[in-house]
Coordinates of C-alpha atoms (C1' of nucleotides) in Angstrom, one line a residue:
Chain J
M292 CA 4.7 -1.5 -8.5
I293 CA 7.7 -2.4 -6.1
G294 CA 10.8 -3.1 -8.1
V295 CA 11.8 0.5 -9.0
S296 CA 13.5 0.4 -12.4
T297 CA 17.0 1.9 -12.8
N298 CA 16.3 3.5 -15.8
I299 CA 13.8 3.5 -18.7
F300 CA 16.5 4.0 -21.1
L301 CA 18.6 1.1 -20.1
F302 CA 15.4 -0.8 -20.6
L303 CA 14.5 0.6 -23.9
S304 CA 18.1 0.0 -25.5
L305 CA 17.7 -3.5 -24.2
M306 CA 14.7 -4.1 -26.1
H307 CA 16.5 -3.2 -29.3
N308 CA 19.5 -5.0 -28.6
Q309 CA 19.2 -7.6 -26.4
S310 CA 21.9 -9.8 -27.4
L311 CA 24.5 -7.6 -26.3
E312 CA 23.8 -7.6 -22.6
S313 CA 24.1 -10.7 -20.6
P314 CA 21.6 -11.2 -17.5
Y315 CA 24.4 -10.5 -15.3
D316 CA 25.4 -7.3 -16.7
L317 CA 21.6 -6.2 -16.2
I318 CA 21.6 -7.3 -12.5
F319 CA 25.2 -5.7 -11.8
K320 CA 24.0 -2.3 -13.3
N321 CA 20.8 -2.5 -10.9
I322 CA 23.0 -3.3 -8.0
A323 CA 25.7 -0.6 -8.8
R324 CA 22.8 2.1 -8.4
Y325 CA 23.5 1.7 -4.5
I326 CA 27.0 -0.2 -4.0
E327 CA 30.2 -0.8 -6.1
L328 CA 31.3 -4.6 -6.3
T329 CA 34.7 -5.7 -6.9
A330 CA 35.4 -8.3 -9.7
D331 CA 35.7 -10.9 -7.0
E332 CA 32.5 -10.0 -5.2
K333 CA 30.8 -10.1 -8.5
E334 CA 31.9 -13.7 -9.1
L335 CA 30.7 -14.7 -5.7
Y336 CA 27.4 -13.0 -6.1
K337 CA 27.2 -14.8 -9.3
S338 CA 27.6 -17.9 -7.6
F339 CA 24.7 -17.4 -5.4
L340 CA 22.4 -16.7 -8.3
K341 CA 20.5 -19.3 -10.5
E342 CA 19.2 -18.7 -13.9
G343 CA 15.3 -19.4 -14.4
S344 CA 12.9 -19.0 -17.3
A345 CA 9.3 -19.4 -18.0
K346 CA 7.3 -19.5 -21.4
R347 CA 4.4 -17.2 -21.8
K348 CA 1.4 -18.3 -19.3
E349 CA 3.8 -20.8 -17.3
F350 CA 3.3 -20.3 -13.6
V351 CA 6.8 -19.5 -11.8
M352 CA 5.1 -19.8 -8.3
L353 CA 1.8 -20.9 -6.8
P354 CA 0.1 -20.4 -3.6
G355 CA 0.6 -22.8 -0.9
E356 CA 4.2 -23.1 -1.7
I357 CA 6.8 -21.8 0.5
T358 CA 8.8 -18.8 -1.4
K359 CA 12.2 -20.2 -2.1
Y360 CA 13.4 -17.5 -4.2
E361 CA 13.4 -13.8 -4.9
Y362 CA 13.4 -13.0 -8.8
F363 CA 15.0 -10.4 -10.9
V364 CA 13.6 -10.3 -14.3
T365 CA 16.1 -10.0 -17.0
K366 CA 13.5 -10.5 -19.9
G367 CA 10.0 -10.6 -20.5
C368 CA 7.1 -9.6 -17.9
L369 CA 5.8 -11.7 -14.7
K370 CA 2.5 -10.7 -13.1
V371 CA 2.2 -11.2 -9.2
Y372 CA -1.3 -11.7 -8.2
S373 CA -3.8 -13.6 -5.7
L374 CA -7.4 -14.6 -5.7
D375 CA -9.6 -13.2 -3.2
R376 CA -12.2 -15.4 -1.6
N377 CA -14.7 -14.7 -4.4
G378 CA -12.2 -15.9 -7.1
V379 CA -11.5 -12.3 -8.0
E380 CA -8.0 -11.6 -9.3
H381 CA -5.9 -8.9 -7.6
V382 CA -2.5 -8.0 -9.3
S383 CA 0.2 -6.9 -6.8
M384 CA 2.8 -6.1 -9.3
F385 CA 3.9 -6.6 -12.9
A386 CA 7.7 -7.2 -13.1
I387 CA 9.4 -6.4 -16.4
E388 CA 13.2 -6.2 -17.2
D389 CA 15.3 -4.8 -14.4
Y390 CA 12.5 -5.5 -11.7
W391 CA 12.8 -7.4 -8.6
T392 CA 9.9 -9.3 -7.6
G393 CA 8.7 -12.3 -5.4
D394 CA 6.3 -12.8 -2.2
M395 CA 8.5 -11.1 0.2
A396 CA 6.3 -12.0 3.2
S397 CA 6.5 -15.8 2.3
F398 CA 10.1 -15.4 1.6
M399 CA 11.1 -13.8 4.7
T400 CA 8.9 -15.7 7.1
Q401 CA 8.9 -19.0 5.2
Q402 CA 5.1 -19.3 5.6
P403 CA 3.1 -20.6 2.7
S404 CA 2.5 -17.9 -0.3
T405 CA -0.9 -16.8 -1.1
Y406 CA 0.3 -15.4 -4.4
F407 CA 0.7 -16.8 -8.2
I408 CA 3.4 -15.4 -10.3
K409 CA 2.8 -16.1 -13.8
A410 CA 4.7 -15.2 -16.8
L411 CA 2.6 -12.8 -19.2
E412 CA 5.6 -12.9 -22.0
D413 CA 8.5 -15.7 -22.5
S414 CA 10.6 -14.7 -19.5
E415 CA 14.0 -15.0 -18.1
F416 CA 15.1 -14.2 -14.8
L417 CA 17.6 -14.5 -11.9
M418 CA 16.8 -16.2 -8.7
I419 CA 18.4 -16.0 -5.1
N420 CA 17.3 -18.6 -2.5
K421 CA 16.9 -17.9 1.3
E422 CA 20.3 -19.5 2.3
N423 CA 22.1 -17.6 -0.4
F424 CA 20.2 -14.4 0.5
E425 CA 21.3 -14.7 4.3
Q426 CA 24.8 -16.0 3.3
L427 CA 25.1 -12.9 1.0
F428 CA 24.9 -10.6 4.1
Q429 CA 27.7 -12.7 5.9
E430 CA 30.1 -12.6 2.9
I431 CA 29.2 -9.4 1.4
P432 CA 28.1 -6.9 4.0
K433 CA 27.8 -4.1 1.6
F434 CA 24.6 -5.8 0.6
E435 CA 22.9 -4.8 3.5
R436 CA 23.3 -1.3 2.2
F437 CA 22.0 -2.3 -1.2
Y438 CA 18.8 -3.9 0.2
R439 CA 18.2 -1.1 2.6
N440 CA 18.3 1.2 -0.3
L441 CA 16.1 -1.0 -2.5
Y442 CA 13.6 -1.8 0.3
Q443 CA 13.5 2.2 1.0
S444 CA 12.6 3.0 -2.4
S445 CA 9.9 0.2 -2.6
L446 CA 8.3 1.6 0.6
V447 CA 8.2 4.9 -0.7
N448 CA 6.4 3.4 -4.0
Y449 CA 4.0 1.4 -1.7
I450 CA 3.0 4.0 0.4
R451 CA 2.1 6.1 -2.6
R452 CA 0.3 3.4 -4.0
T453 CA -1.6 2.7 -0.9
N454 CA -2.5 6.6 -0.5
Q455 CA -3.7 6.4 -3.9
G456 CA -5.9 3.5 -3.7
I457 CA -7.6 5.3 -0.6
A458 CA -7.7 8.8 -2.0
L459 CA -8.2 8.6 -5.9
T460 CA -10.9 7.4 -8.1
A461 CA -10.4 4.6 -10.5
E462 CA -10.0 6.9 -13.4
E463 CA -7.4 9.1 -11.7
R464 CA -5.4 5.8 -10.7
Y465 CA -5.5 4.8 -14.4
E466 CA -4.3 7.9 -15.7
I467 CA -1.4 8.1 -13.0
F468 CA -0.4 4.3 -14.1
L469 CA -0.4 5.6 -17.8
S470 CA 1.9 8.4 -17.3
R471 CA 4.1 6.6 -14.5
Y472 CA 4.5 3.1 -16.2
P473 CA 3.6 3.6 -19.9
H474 CA 6.1 0.9 -21.1
V475 CA 4.4 -1.4 -18.9
A476 CA 1.0 -0.3 -19.8
N477 CA 1.5 -1.3 -23.3
R478 CA 2.5 -4.6 -22.6
I479 CA -0.3 -6.0 -20.6
T480 CA -3.9 -6.5 -21.2
Q481 CA -6.5 -4.1 -20.0
K482 CA -8.0 -7.1 -18.0
D483 CA -4.7 -7.3 -16.1
L484 CA -4.4 -3.8 -15.7
A485 CA -7.9 -3.5 -14.3
A486 CA -7.0 -6.1 -11.7
Y487 CA -4.0 -4.1 -10.6
L488 CA -6.2 -1.1 -10.6
G489 CA -8.7 -2.9 -8.4
I490 CA -11.5 -2.5 -10.7
T491 CA -13.5 -4.7 -13.2
P492 CA -12.3 -4.8 -16.9
E493 CA -16.0 -3.5 -17.7
F494 CA -15.4 -0.6 -15.8
L495 CA -11.9 0.3 -17.2
S496 CA -13.4 -0.1 -20.4
M497 CA -16.0 2.6 -19.6
I498 CA -13.4 4.8 -18.3
R499 CA -11.4 4.6 -21.5
S500 CA -14.3 5.3 -23.6
R501 CA -15.4 8.3 -21.1
M502 CA -11.7 9.6 -21.8
S503 CA -11.7 9.1 -25.3
K504 CA -14.8 11.1 -25.7
R505 CA -12.9 14.3 -24.1
Chain W
M274 CA 0.8 0.5 9.8
I275 CA 4.5 0.9 9.3
G276 CA 6.3 0.9 12.5
V277 CA 6.2 -2.8 13.4
S278 CA 6.1 -2.7 17.3
T279 CA 8.5 -5.1 18.9
N280 CA 6.2 -6.2 21.4
I281 CA 2.7 -5.5 22.6
F282 CA 3.7 -6.5 26.2
L283 CA 6.7 -4.3 26.6
F284 CA 4.3 -1.5 25.5
L285 CA 1.8 -2.4 28.1
S286 CA 4.0 -2.7 30.7
L287 CA 5.3 0.9 29.7
M288 CA 1.9 2.1 30.5
H289 CA 1.7 1.1 34.1
N290 CA 5.2 1.8 34.9
Q291 CA 6.4 4.8 32.4
S292 CA 8.8 6.2 34.7
L293 CA 11.3 3.2 35.3
E294 CA 12.0 3.2 31.5
S295 CA 13.9 6.1 29.9
P296 CA 13.2 6.8 26.0
Y297 CA 16.5 5.5 25.3
D298 CA 15.9 2.2 26.8
L299 CA 12.9 1.8 24.5
I300 CA 14.8 2.7 21.3
F301 CA 17.7 0.3 22.3
K302 CA 15.2 -2.5 22.9
N303 CA 13.5 -1.7 19.4
I304 CA 17.2 -1.8 17.8
A305 CA 18.0 -4.9 19.6
R306 CA 15.6 -6.7 17.5
Y307 CA 17.9 -6.9 14.8
I308 CA 21.4 -5.8 15.9
E309 CA 23.5 -5.7 19.0
L310 CA 25.2 -2.5 20.1
T311 CA 28.1 -2.1 22.4
A312 CA 28.3 0.3 25.1
D313 CA 30.1 2.9 22.9
E314 CA 27.9 2.2 19.9
K315 CA 24.7 3.1 22.1
E316 CA 26.5 6.3 23.3
L317 CA 27.4 7.5 19.9
Y318 CA 23.8 6.6 18.6
K319 CA 22.3 8.5 21.5
S320 CA 24.3 11.5 20.3
F321 CA 22.9 11.3 17.0
L322 CA 19.4 11.5 18.6
K323 CA 17.4 14.5 19.5
E324 CA 14.4 14.5 21.9
G325 CA 11.1 16.1 21.0
S326 CA 7.7 16.5 22.5
A327 CA 4.1 17.7 21.4
K328 CA 1.2 18.4 23.3
R329 CA -2.1 16.9 22.3
K330 CA -3.2 18.5 19.1
E331 CA 0.0 20.1 18.2
F332 CA 1.5 19.5 14.9
V333 CA 4.8 18.1 14.6
M334 CA 5.4 18.4 11.0
L335 CA 3.4 20.4 8.2
P336 CA 2.9 19.7 4.5
G337 CA 5.2 22.0 2.4
E338 CA 8.2 21.5 4.8
I339 CA 11.2 19.4 3.8
T340 CA 11.3 16.5 6.3
K341 CA 14.0 16.9 8.7
Y342 CA 13.6 14.0 10.9
E343 CA 12.3 10.4 11.4
Y344 CA 10.8 10.0 14.5
F345 CA 10.6 7.3 17.1
V346 CA 7.6 7.5 19.4
T347 CA 8.5 6.9 23.0
K348 CA 5.1 8.1 24.6
G349 CA 1.9 9.1 23.4
C350 CA 0.2 8.8 19.9
L351 CA 1.1 10.6 16.4
K352 CA -1.2 10.8 13.6
V353 CA 0.3 11.0 10.1
Y354 CA -2.1 12.1 7.4
S355 CA -2.7 14.2 4.3
L356 CA -5.5 16.0 2.7
D357 CA -6.6 15.2 -0.7
R358 CA -7.9 17.9 -3.2
N359 CA -11.5 18.0 -1.7
G360 CA -10.0 18.4 1.7
V361 CA -10.7 15.0 2.8
E362 CA -8.3 13.7 5.3
H363 CA -6.6 10.4 4.6
V364 CA -4.4 8.6 7.6
S365 CA -1.4 7.0 6.6
M366 CA -0.7 5.6 10.2
F367 CA -1.0 5.9 13.7
A368 CA 2.4 5.8 15.7
I369 CA 2.3 4.8 19.4
E370 CA 5.2 3.9 21.6
D371 CA 7.7 1.8 20.0
Y372 CA 6.8 2.9 16.5
W373 CA 9.0 4.6 14.0
T374 CA 7.3 7.3 11.7
G375 CA 7.7 10.3 9.5
D376 CA 7.3 11.1 5.9
M377 CA 9.9 8.6 4.3
A378 CA 9.7 10.0 0.6
S379 CA 10.2 13.7 1.9
F380 CA 12.9 12.7 4.2
M381 CA 14.9 10.6 1.6
T382 CA 14.4 12.7 -1.5
Q383 CA 14.6 16.1 0.4
Q384 CA 11.4 17.1 -1.5
P385 CA 8.6 18.9 0.3
S386 CA 6.3 16.6 2.4
T387 CA 2.6 16.5 1.7
Y388 CA 1.9 15.0 5.1
F389 CA 0.6 16.6 8.3
I390 CA 1.9 14.8 11.7
K391 CA -0.1 15.6 14.7
A392 CA -0.1 14.5 18.3
L393 CA -3.4 12.8 19.3
E394 CA -2.1 12.7 23.1
D395 CA 0.6 14.5 24.8
S396 CA 3.5 12.9 23.1
E397 CA 7.4 12.3 23.4
F398 CA 9.7 11.1 20.6
L399 CA 13.3 10.7 19.8
M400 CA 14.4 12.2 16.5
I401 CA 17.0 11.6 14.0
N402 CA 18.1 14.2 11.1
K403 CA 19.1 13.4 7.6
E404 CA 22.9 14.1 8.2
N405 CA 23.1 12.0 11.2
F406 CA 20.8 9.5 9.5
E407 CA 23.6 9.0 6.7
Q408 CA 26.4 9.4 9.3
L409 CA 25.3 6.6 11.3
F410 CA 25.8 4.1 8.4
Q411 CA 29.3 5.4 8.1
E412 CA 30.0 5.2 11.8
I413 CA 28.1 1.9 12.7
P414 CA 27.6 0.0 9.4
K415 CA 25.6 -2.4 11.5
F416 CA 22.7 0.1 11.2
E417 CA 22.5 -0.9 7.5
R418 CA 21.4 -4.3 8.6
F419 CA 18.9 -2.8 11.1
Y420 CA 17.3 -0.6 8.6
R421 CA 17.3 -3.5 6.1
N422 CA 15.4 -5.4 8.5
L423 CA 13.1 -2.7 9.5
Y424 CA 12.0 -1.6 6.0
Q425 CA 11.6 -5.3 5.2
S426 CA 9.1 -5.8 8.0
S427 CA 7.2 -2.3 6.9
L428 CA 7.1 -3.7 3.4
V429 CA 5.5 -6.6 4.1
N430 CA 2.8 -4.7 6.4
Y431 CA 2.3 -2.3 3.3
I432 CA 2.0 -4.9 0.8
R433 CA -0.7 -6.5 3.0
R434 CA -2.8 -3.2 3.5
T435 CA -2.4 -2.5 -0.2
N436 CA -4.0 -5.8 -1.1
Q437 CA -6.3 -5.6 1.8
G438 CA -7.5 -1.8 0.5
I439 CA -8.3 -3.5 -3.0
A440 CA -9.4 -7.0 -1.9
L441 CA -11.9 -6.2 1.0
T442 CA -14.9 -4.4 1.9
A443 CA -14.8 -1.9 4.6
E444 CA -16.3 -3.9 7.1
E445 CA -13.5 -6.5 6.9
R446 CA -10.9 -4.1 6.9
Y447 CA -12.2 -2.6 10.0
E448 CA -12.6 -5.9 11.8
I449 CA -8.9 -6.9 10.6
F450 CA -7.8 -3.4 12.3
L451 CA -9.4 -4.2 15.3
S452 CA -8.0 -7.7 15.9
R453 CA -4.6 -6.4 14.8
Y454 CA -4.4 -3.2 16.3
P455 CA -6.6 -3.3 19.4
H456 CA -4.5 -1.4 21.6
V457 CA -4.4 1.4 18.8
A458 CA -8.1 1.1 18.1
N459 CA -9.1 2.1 21.6
R460 CA -6.9 5.0 21.6
I461 CA -8.2 6.8 18.6
T462 CA -11.5 8.5 17.7
Q463 CA -13.8 6.7 15.0
K464 CA -13.4 9.6 12.9
D465 CA -9.7 8.9 12.6
L466 CA -10.2 5.3 12.5
A467 CA -12.6 6.0 9.5
A468 CA -10.0 8.1 7.9
Y469 CA -7.5 5.4 8.0
L470 CA -9.8 3.0 6.6
G471 CA -10.6 5.2 3.8
I472 CA -14.2 5.5 4.5
T473 CA -16.4 8.2 6.0
P474 CA -17.1 8.3 9.8
E475 CA -21.0 7.9 9.1
F476 CA -20.2 4.8 7.1
L477 CA -18.0 3.5 10.0
S478 CA -20.8 4.2 12.4
M479 CA -23.3 2.2 10.1
I480 CA -20.9 -0.9 10.1
R481 CA -20.6 -0.6 13.7
S482 CA -24.5 -0.6 14.3
R483 CA -24.7 -3.3 11.7
M484 CA -22.0 -5.4 13.6
S485 CA -23.8 -5.1 16.8
K486 CA -27.1 -6.4 15.8
R487 CA -25.4 -9.7 14.8
Chain X
dC14 C1' -19.8 21.4 36.5
dA15 C1' -21.8 24.3 32.8
dG16 C1' -21.2 25.7 28.0
dT17 C1' -19.3 25.0 23.8
dT18 C1' -17.2 21.9 20.7
dT19 C1' -16.6 17.7 18.7
dT20 C1' -17.9 13.1 17.7
dC21 C1' -21.1 9.8 17.0
dT22 C1' -25.6 8.1 15.2
dT23 C1' -29.4 7.6 12.1
dA24 C1' -31.5 7.9 7.7
dA25 C1' -32.8 9.2 2.9
dA26 C1' -31.1 10.6 -1.5
dC27 C1' -27.0 10.1 -4.5
dT28 C1' -22.7 8.3 -7.1
dA29 C1' -18.8 5.2 -8.3
dC30 C1' -18.3 0.8 -9.3
dT31 C1' -20.0 -4.3 -10.1
dT32 C1' -22.8 -7.9 -12.3
dT33 C1' -24.6 -9.9 -15.9
dA34 C1' -25.6 -10.5 -20.6
dT35 C1' -24.5 -9.9 -25.4
dT36 C1' -21.8 -8.4 -29.7
dT37 C1' -17.6 -7.3 -31.6
dT38 C1' -12.7 -7.2 -32.0
dT39 C1' -8.0 -8.8 -31.3
dC40 C1' -4.7 -12.3 -31.1
dC41 C1' -2.1 -16.3 -31.2
dG42 C1' -1.3 -21.2 -32.3
dC43 C1' -1.4 -24.4 -35.6
Chain C
dG274 C1' -3.4 -16.9 -43.1
dC275 C1' -7.4 -19.3 -40.6
dG276 C1' -10.2 -20.8 -36.6
dG277 C1' -11.0 -20.6 -32.1
dA278 C1' -10.3 -18.5 -27.8
dA279 C1' -9.6 -14.7 -25.2
dA280 C1' -9.9 -9.8 -24.6
dA281 C1' -12.7 -5.4 -25.2
dA282 C1' -16.7 -2.7 -25.7
dT283 C1' -21.6 -1.3 -24.5
dA284 C1' -25.5 -1.3 -21.8
dA285 C1' -29.0 -2.1 -17.8
dA286 C1' -29.7 -3.3 -13.4
dG287 C1' -28.0 -4.0 -8.9
dT288 C1' -24.6 -2.6 -4.6
dA289 C1' -21.1 -0.4 -1.3
dG290 C1' -20.0 3.6 0.1
dT291 C1' -20.8 9.1 -0.1
dT292 C1' -23.2 13.1 1.0
dT293 C1' -26.2 15.9 3.5
dA294 C1' -28.5 17.0 7.2
dA295 C1' -30.2 16.9 12.0
dG296 C1' -30.5 15.2 16.6
dA297 C1' -27.9 12.9 20.7
dA298 C1' -24.0 11.8 23.2
dA299 C1' -19.4 12.6 24.8
dA300 C1' -15.7 15.1 25.9
dC301 C1' -12.6 19.3 26.3
dT302 C1' -12.2 23.9 28.4
dG303 C1' -12.8 27.5 31.6

DNA sequence: CAGTTTTCTTAAACTACTTTATTTTTCCGC
DNA sequence: GCGGAAAAATAAAGTAGTTTAAGAAAACTG
């Protein structure tokens, strides 16, 4: 899980009172974790963003496309995944409110993506394209610092997940996911969670019944 | 493999003619991938670094310690690894010349590390401590950009490795490692490579004999 | 270069996870 | 609230990778 949510409680309060927060309030709070923006800078940044949305089951991105945007989810839940050569689905991350997502490799290198991004719920997000992303660093150099910190946190999470994938059993990984991302776990299906954990839904089901018998 | 080597050929030329390059030339070339430093800035940066070395089989870092430094390898090869609760070794990365390494999570959060760093060959490196790391961004803000880019590349590599770990068989991961990091592969033992791939040395040996029979 | 330690190989028994198939339960679009 | 589709549970047979053990090859150390 790359995106590094600012704060679970912020997200929970949003759940109960979504209309009070605009999508921009959420993204500014996210950015304020690492840098402070002046009112002018906020306006400029806002002008670099585009609003997007997708209904449940709609695709936000398809493999083969050159990734145009990085996404910041303001409502709903996106699933980022790919298919291996046997057609088996592998989920790279779930992005809920306050998470950044996209295909970073494709966005950075402008090579075709190998990922699908699909909305699991009716979703809304803010998007920044490659030109604006580059421009951002020219206009507001502080953003170098923001992204340096964002990527730093993401890396720590990825390193952890890589090592877990190698060192732990599926059951252990499942338990860790439940305790670390409970608010994600109860929004997604077991099938999708299995695809994130790297196991079959049948085996996840077995794990669950084994665990409940203890 | 996190560190993102600038250039294999640079490294190869170093192998043949090490005395001509100082460790600082190497790190400045590494940094020049993303930002340009003035002579003054180079001097200042140099003053933030410390030189270190370790003989073959010596430990550079032990678990339990709070990580003091990030390391840039200028000679030799370091192995970053941890032990799981069964005492099985899991290699997180090999760092050769021109690679950055360390325990980023521990360095950033100043929590005790869970990693060993051990020299596989007589090695030399440059180190930056946490205070100087923070200071660096105050004194030379350009470094935000450098690290933003460095972390970006590392993330792309990590995302790739995570997905490979889940989607591919051990044999496929072995072949990919060989073609992607041939210069690392022939400097390390099969035992260490197996611990990187997440399999037993016995199984790697089996894979190799299976492959050679084709 | 001899002795010792470590690494590598091979092979048989074992385990975590997959595959395939069937049944039951949940969900969501009308 | 109903009908159809998707998800979840259960179970049996199969496979990728582990474990244990023992011998052969390589590689440090004195």
